[in-house]
CSV table of C-alpha atoms in Angstrom, one decimal:
chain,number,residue,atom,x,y,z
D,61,UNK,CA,-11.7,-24.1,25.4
D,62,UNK,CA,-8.4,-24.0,27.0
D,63,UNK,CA,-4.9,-23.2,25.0
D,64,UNK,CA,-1.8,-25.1,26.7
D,65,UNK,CA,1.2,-24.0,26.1
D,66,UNK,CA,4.6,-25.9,27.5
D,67,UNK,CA,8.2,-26.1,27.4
D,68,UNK,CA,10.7,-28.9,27.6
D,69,UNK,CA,14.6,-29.3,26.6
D,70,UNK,CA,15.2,-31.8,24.1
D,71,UNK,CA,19.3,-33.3,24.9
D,72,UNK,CA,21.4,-31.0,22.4
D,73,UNK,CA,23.2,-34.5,21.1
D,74,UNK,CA,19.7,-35.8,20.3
D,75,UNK,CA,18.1,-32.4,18.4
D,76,UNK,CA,18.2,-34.1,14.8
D,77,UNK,CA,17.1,-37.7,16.1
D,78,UNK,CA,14.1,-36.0,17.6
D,79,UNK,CA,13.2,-33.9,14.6
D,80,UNK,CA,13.3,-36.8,12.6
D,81,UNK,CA,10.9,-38.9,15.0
D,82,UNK,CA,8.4,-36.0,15.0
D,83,UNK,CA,8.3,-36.1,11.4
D,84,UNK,CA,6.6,-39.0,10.9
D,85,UNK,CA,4.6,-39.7,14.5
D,86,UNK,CA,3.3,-43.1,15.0
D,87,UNK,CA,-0.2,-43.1,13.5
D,88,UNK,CA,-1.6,-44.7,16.3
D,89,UNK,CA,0.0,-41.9,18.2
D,90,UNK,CA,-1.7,-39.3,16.1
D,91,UNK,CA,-5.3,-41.2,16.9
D,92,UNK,CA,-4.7,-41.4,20.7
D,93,UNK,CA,-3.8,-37.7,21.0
D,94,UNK,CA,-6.6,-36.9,19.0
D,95,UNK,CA,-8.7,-38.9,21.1
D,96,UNK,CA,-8.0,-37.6,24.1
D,97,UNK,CA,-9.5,-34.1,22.9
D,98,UNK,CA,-6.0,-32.1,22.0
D,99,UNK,CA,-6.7,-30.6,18.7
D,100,UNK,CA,-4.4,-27.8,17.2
D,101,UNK,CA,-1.3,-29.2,18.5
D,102,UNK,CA,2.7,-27.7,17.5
D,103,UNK,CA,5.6,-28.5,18.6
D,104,UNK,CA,8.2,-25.4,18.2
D,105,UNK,CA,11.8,-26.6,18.6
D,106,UNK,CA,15.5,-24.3,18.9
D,107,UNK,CA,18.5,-25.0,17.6
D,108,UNK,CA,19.4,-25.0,21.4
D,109,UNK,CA,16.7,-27.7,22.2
D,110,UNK,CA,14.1,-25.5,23.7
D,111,UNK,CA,11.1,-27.2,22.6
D,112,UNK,CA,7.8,-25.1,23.3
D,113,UNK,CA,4.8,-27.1,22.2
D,114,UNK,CA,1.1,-25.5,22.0
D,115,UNK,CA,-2.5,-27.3,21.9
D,116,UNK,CA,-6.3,-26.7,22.5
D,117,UNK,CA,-8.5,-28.9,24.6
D,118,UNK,CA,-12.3,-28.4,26.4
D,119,UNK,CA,-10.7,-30.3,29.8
D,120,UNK,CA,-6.6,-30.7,30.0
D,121,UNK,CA,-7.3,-32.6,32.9
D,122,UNK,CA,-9.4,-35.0,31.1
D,123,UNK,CA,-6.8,-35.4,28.0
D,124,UNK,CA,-4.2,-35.9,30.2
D,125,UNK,CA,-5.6,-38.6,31.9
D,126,UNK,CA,-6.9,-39.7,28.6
D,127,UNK,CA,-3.5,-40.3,27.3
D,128,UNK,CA,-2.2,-41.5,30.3
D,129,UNK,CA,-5.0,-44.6,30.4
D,130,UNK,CA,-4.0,-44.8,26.4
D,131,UNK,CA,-1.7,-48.3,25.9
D,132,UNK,CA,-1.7,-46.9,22.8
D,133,UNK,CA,1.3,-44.1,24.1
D,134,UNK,CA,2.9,-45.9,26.6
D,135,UNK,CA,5.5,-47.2,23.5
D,136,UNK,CA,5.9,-43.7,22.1
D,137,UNK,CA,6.2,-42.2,25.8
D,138,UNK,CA,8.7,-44.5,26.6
D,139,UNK,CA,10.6,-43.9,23.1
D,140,UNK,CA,10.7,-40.2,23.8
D,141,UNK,CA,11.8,-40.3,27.4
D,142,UNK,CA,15.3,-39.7,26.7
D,143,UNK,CA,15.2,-37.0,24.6
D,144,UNK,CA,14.8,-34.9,27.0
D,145,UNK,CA,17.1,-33.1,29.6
D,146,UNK,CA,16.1,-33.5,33.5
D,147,UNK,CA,12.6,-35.3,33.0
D,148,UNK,CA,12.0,-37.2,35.8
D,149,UNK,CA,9.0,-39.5,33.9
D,150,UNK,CA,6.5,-38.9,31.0
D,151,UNK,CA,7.1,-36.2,28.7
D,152,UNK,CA,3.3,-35.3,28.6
D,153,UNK,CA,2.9,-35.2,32.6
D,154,UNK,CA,6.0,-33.4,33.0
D,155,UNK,CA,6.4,-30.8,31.1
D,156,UNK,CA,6.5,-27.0,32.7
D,157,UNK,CA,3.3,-25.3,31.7
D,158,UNK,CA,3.6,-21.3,30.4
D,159,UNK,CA,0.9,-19.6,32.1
D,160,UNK,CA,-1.1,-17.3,28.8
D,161,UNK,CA,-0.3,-12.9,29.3
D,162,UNK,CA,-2.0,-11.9,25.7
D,163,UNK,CA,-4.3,-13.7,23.1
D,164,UNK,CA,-5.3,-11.6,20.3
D,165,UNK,CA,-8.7,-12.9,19.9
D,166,UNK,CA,-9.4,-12.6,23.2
D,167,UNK,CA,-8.4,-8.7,23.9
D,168,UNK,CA,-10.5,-8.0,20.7
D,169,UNK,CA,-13.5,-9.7,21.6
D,170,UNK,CA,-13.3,-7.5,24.7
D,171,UNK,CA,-12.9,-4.5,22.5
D,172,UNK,CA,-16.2,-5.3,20.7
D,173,UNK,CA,-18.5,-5.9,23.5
């Protein structure tokens, strides 16, 4: 399994707008990332715009492509586009990825062998 963890900056003008949008995700939105093997997905969002968003997958490589090959988020991709400050394209393909220093489960699993 791999945890993915990334970081984007949402436009501070457009902070409430995107709340509101991620409230209530498209449902065919929900299936396709689903689909496309991300399970345990957050999005964590700062009153500055930081957004830092968090998900599980067995191949990254293979759920992005997944979702990139999906017509089903071409509408929402578009749609979120401009939320964000200094993109350059698709939120999902363009987002800086956190490399992982400490997971709990991981150190302890250690400790028990």
């Amino acid at each position: 399994m791999e945890r993915v963890c990334f970081q984007l900056q949402v436009k501070p003008d457009r902070i409430a707008e995107y709340r509101e949008a991620h409230a209530a995700v498209w449902p065919e939105m929900l299936q396709a990332i689903a689909d496309s093997g991300r399970r345990n997905y957050s999005l964590f969002l700062r009153e500055d715009g930081l957004l830092i968003g968090y998900y599980e997958t067995d191949d990254d490589r293979a759920s992005q492509a997944a979702l990139a090959a999906d017509p089903r988020t071409s509408a929402w991709e578009a749609a979120m586009t401009d939320f964000f400050v200094a993109l350059g394209g698709r939120p999902d393909q363009n987002a800086q990825t956190l490399d992982e220093v400490f997971n709990l489960e991981d150190q302890l699993a250690k400790e028990n062998q």
